[in-house]
Structure formats: C-alpha cells, structure tokens
Short mmCIF file of C-alpha atoms in Angstrom, two decimals:
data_model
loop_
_atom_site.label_atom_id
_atom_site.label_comp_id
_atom_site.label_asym_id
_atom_site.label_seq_id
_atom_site.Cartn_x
_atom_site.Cartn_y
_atom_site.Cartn_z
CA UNK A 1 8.19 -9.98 6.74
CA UNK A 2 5.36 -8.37 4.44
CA UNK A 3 7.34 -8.10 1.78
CA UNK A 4 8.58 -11.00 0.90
CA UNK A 5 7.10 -11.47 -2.20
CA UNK A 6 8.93 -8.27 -3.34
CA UNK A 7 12.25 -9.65 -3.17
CA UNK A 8 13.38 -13.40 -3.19
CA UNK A 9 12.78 -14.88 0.33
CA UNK A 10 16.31 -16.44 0.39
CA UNK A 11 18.15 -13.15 0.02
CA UNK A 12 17.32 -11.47 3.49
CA UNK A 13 19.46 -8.52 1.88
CA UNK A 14 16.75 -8.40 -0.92
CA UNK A 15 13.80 -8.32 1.31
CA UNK A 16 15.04 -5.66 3.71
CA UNK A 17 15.60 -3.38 0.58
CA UNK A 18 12.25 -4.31 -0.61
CA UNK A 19 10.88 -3.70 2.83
CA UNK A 20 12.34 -0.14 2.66
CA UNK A 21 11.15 0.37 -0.67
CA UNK A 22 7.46 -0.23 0.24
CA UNK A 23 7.52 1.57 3.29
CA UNK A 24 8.85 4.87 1.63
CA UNK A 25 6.31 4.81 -1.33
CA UNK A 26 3.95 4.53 1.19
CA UNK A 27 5.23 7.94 3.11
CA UNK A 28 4.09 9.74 0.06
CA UNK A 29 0.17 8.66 0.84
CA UNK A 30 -1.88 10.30 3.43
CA UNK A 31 -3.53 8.90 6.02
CA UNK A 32 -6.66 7.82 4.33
CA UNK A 33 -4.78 6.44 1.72
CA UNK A 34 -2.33 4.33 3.47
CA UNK A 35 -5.50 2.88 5.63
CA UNK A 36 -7.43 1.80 2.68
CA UNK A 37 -4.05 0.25 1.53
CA UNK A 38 -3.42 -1.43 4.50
CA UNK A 39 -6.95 -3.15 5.07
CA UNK A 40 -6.80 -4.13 0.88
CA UNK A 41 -3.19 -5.56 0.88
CA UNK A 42 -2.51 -6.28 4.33
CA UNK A 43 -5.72 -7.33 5.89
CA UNK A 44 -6.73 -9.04 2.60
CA UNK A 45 -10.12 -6.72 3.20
CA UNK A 46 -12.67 -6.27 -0.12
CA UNK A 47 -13.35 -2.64 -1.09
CA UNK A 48 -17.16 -3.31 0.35
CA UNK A 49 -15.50 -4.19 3.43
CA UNK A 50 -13.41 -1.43 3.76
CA UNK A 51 -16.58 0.66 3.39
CA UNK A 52 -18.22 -0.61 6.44
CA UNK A 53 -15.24 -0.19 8.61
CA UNK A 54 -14.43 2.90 7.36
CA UNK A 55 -17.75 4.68 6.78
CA UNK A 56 -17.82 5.91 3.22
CA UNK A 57 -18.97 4.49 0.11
CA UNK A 58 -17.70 1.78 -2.04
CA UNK A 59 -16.47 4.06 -4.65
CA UNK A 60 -14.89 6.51 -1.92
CA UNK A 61 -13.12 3.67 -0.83
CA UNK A 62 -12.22 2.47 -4.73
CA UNK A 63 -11.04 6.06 -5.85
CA UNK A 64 -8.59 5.98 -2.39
CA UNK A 65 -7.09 3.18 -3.44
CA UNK A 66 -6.79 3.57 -7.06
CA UNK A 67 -5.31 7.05 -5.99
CA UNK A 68 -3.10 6.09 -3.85
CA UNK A 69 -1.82 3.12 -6.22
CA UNK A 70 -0.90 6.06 -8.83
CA UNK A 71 0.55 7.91 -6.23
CA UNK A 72 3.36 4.65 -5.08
CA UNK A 73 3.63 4.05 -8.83
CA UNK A 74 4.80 7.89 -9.45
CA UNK A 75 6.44 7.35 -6.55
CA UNK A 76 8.42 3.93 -7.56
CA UNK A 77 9.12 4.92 -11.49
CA UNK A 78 10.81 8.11 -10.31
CA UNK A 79 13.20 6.66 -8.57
CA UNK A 80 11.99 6.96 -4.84
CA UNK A 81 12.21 10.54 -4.65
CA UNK A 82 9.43 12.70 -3.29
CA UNK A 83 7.91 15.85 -5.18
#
C-alpha cells in the first residue's frame, strides 16, 4: 500500500484510514496537479524530469507542485472538508 508510511504498517486499520486520507486531499487537486504529484511522490520523478514528460518548464512544474502541496495542506488542517 502507498501509504504506509502514513500510518504504522502493523495496524492495517491505520493504513486504510491513512490511505483514505491521502486519496481525498488529493480530490481537491486538479488534474495537472495530481499528475505532477504523482510522478514527484509516487514515481520518485525530479521536477526537471517532470518537465520533459510533461512539456512545460521547470518552474511550471515547481509552482504545480508547491500549489498543489498548499492546496492538501488546507485541505488536511481543515479537517478533510472541501470548500
């Protein structure tokens, strides 16, 4: 599971709850976002590389994912609720 390292990997109650956590902060991003999350977290993919694959420039790709980092934060410290 992806994320175990939210939860403690014994507690498969834990991760599953963690696993739904992640996966609604990332329903708030678009599609953009949640790509250039993906390839950086997932993939283990560097912002340059990103850039290739995606077409745009380094700091495009930066600004996405510092963007969409804010918005999962908001997201998180509010409690998991949308708007």
């Amino acid at each position: 599971d992806e994320c175990f390292f939210l939860a403690d990997p014994d507690d498969p109650f834990a991760r599953t709850e963690a696993t739904l956590t992640l996966r609604r902060a990332l329903s708030v991003l678009d599609e953009r976002e949640k790509q250039a999350v993906y390839y950086k977290y997932f993939m283990d993919q560097t912002v340059r590389d990103i850039a290739v694959f995606t077409g745009q420039s380094k700091s495009a790709v930066q600004r996405t994912i510092d963007r969409a980092e804010q918005k999962m934060k908001t997201f998180l410290t509010d409690g998991g609720t949308k708007g």
